[in-house]
C-alpha positions as a LaTeX table, in Angstrom:
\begin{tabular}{lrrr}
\hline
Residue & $x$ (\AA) & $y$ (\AA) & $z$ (\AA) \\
\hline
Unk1 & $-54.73$ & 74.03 & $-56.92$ \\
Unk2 & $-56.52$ & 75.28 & $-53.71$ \\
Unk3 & $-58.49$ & 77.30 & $-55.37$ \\
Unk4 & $-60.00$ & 74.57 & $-58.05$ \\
Unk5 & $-60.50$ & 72.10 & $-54.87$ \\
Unk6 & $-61.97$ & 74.80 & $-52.76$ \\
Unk7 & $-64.67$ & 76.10 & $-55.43$ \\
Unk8 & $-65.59$ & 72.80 & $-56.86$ \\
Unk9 & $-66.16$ & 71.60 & $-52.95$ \\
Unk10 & $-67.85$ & 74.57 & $-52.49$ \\
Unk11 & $-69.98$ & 74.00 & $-55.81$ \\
Unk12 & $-71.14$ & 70.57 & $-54.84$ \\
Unk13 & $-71.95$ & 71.36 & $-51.11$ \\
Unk14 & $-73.61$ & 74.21 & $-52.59$ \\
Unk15 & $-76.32$ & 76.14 & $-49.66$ \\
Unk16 & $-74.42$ & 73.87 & $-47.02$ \\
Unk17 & $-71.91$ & 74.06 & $-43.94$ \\
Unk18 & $-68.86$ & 73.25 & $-46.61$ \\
Unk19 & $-69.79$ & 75.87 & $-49.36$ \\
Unk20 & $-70.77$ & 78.85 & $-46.68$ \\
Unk21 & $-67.49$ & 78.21 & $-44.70$ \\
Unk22 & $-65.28$ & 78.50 & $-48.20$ \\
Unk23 & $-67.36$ & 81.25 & $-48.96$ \\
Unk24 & $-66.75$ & 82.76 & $-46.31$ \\
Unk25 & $-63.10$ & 82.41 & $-46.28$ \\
Unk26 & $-62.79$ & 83.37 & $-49.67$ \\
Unk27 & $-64.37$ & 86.72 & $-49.61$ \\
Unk28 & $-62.50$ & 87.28 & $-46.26$ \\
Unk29 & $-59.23$ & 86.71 & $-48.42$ \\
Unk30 & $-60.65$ & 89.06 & $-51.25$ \\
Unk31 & $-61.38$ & 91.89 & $-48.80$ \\
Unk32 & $-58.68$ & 91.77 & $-46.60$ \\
Unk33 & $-55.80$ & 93.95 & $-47.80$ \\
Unk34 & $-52.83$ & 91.94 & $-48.56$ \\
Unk35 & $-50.17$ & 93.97 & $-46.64$ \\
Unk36 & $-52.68$ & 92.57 & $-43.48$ \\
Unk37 & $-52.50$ & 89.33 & $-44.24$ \\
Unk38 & $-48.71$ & 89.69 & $-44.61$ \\
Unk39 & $-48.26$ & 90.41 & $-41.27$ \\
Unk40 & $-50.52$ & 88.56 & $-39.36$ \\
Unk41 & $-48.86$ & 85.74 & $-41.39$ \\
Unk42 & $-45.22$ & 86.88 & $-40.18$ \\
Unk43 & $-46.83$ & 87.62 & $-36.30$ \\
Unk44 & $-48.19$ & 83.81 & $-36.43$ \\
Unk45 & $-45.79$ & 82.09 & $-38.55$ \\
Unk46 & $-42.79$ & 83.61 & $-38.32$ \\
Unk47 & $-42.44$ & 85.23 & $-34.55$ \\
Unk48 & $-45.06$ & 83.39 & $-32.51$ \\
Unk49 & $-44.22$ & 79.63 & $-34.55$ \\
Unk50 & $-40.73$ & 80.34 & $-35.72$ \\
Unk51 & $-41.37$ & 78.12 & $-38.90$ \\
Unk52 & $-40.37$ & 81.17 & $-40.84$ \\
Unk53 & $-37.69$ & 84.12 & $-41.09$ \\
Unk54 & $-39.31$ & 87.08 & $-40.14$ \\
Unk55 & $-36.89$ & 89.02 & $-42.62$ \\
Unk56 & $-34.09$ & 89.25 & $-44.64$ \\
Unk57 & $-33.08$ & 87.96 & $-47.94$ \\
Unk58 & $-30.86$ & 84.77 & $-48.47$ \\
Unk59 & $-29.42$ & 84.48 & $-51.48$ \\
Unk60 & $-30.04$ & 81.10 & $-53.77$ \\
Unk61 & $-26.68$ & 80.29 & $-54.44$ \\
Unk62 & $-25.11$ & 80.71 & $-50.71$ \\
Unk63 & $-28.23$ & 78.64 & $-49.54$ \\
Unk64 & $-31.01$ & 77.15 & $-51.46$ \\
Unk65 & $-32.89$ & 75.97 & $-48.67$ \\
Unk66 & $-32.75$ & 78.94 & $-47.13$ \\
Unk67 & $-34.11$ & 80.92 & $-49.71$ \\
Unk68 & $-36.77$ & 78.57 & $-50.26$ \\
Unk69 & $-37.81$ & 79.49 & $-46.55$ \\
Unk70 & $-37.40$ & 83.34 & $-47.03$ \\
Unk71 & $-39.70$ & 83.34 & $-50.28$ \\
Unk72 & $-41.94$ & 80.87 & $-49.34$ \\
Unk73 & $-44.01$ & 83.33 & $-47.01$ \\
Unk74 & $-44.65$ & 86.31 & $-49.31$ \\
Unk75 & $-45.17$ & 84.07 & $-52.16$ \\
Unk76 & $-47.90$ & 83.08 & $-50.10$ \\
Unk77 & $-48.85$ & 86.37 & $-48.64$ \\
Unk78 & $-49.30$ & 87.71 & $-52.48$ \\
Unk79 & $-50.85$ & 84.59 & $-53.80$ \\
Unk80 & $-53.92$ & 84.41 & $-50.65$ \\
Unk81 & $-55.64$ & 86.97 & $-52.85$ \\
Unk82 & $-55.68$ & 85.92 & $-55.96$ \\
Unk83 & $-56.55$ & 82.22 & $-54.73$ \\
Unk84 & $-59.59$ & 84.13 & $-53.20$ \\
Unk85 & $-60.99$ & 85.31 & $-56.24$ \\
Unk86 & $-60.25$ & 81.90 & $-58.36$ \\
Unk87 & $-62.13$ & 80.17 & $-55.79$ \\
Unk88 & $-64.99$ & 82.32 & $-56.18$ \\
Unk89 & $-64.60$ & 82.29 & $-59.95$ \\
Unk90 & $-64.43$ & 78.25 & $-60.06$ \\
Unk91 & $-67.45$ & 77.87 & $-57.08$ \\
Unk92 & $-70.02$ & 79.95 & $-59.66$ \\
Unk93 & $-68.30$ & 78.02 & $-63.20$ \\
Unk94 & $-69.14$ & 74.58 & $-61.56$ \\
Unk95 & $-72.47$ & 75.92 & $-59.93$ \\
Unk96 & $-73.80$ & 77.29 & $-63.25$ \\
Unk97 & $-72.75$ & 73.39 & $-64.97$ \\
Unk98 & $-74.17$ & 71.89 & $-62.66$ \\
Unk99 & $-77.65$ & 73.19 & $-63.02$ \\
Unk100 & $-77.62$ & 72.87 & $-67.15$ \\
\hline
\end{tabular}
């Protein structure tokens, strides 16, 4: 979903502030290794914030809400990537229709 907003924004603020800053971020999240991004994720999030376990596994049965906060920051951490490259992917898709 980020991905699809962030590359059609990008596509239709295209050579602008908008489009270079998602650019920008998305080839930052394509070149940065994930295990990186992992971790300055935990340091911010999980030590420095405290929103977030900074191990461990809960399981879903004992405590669903729990779990749901002990996944939800390496589903994240793994997905950063690949929400990267969509962005990128979607940005160029809506660039090229838009100049047919």
């Amino acid at each position: 979903v980020l991905a699809l907003l962030g590359g059609v924004t990008a596509a239709i603020h295209r050579d602008r502030l908008p489009d270079q800053v998602i650019r920008v971020v998305s080839l930052t999240g394509v070149a940065a290794p994930g295990f990186w991004l992992a971790l300055l994720m935990i340091q911010y999030l999980a030590v420095d914030r405290g929103w977030f376990p900074t191990g461990g596994y809960i399981n879903p049965g004992d405590s669903f809400s729990g779990w749901l906060k002990t996944m939800t920051l390496p589903a994240f951490a793994l997905s950063l990537p690949v929400a990267a490259q969509l962005t990128r992917i979607v940005r160029t898709a809506v660039v090229e229709e838009l100049d047919k």
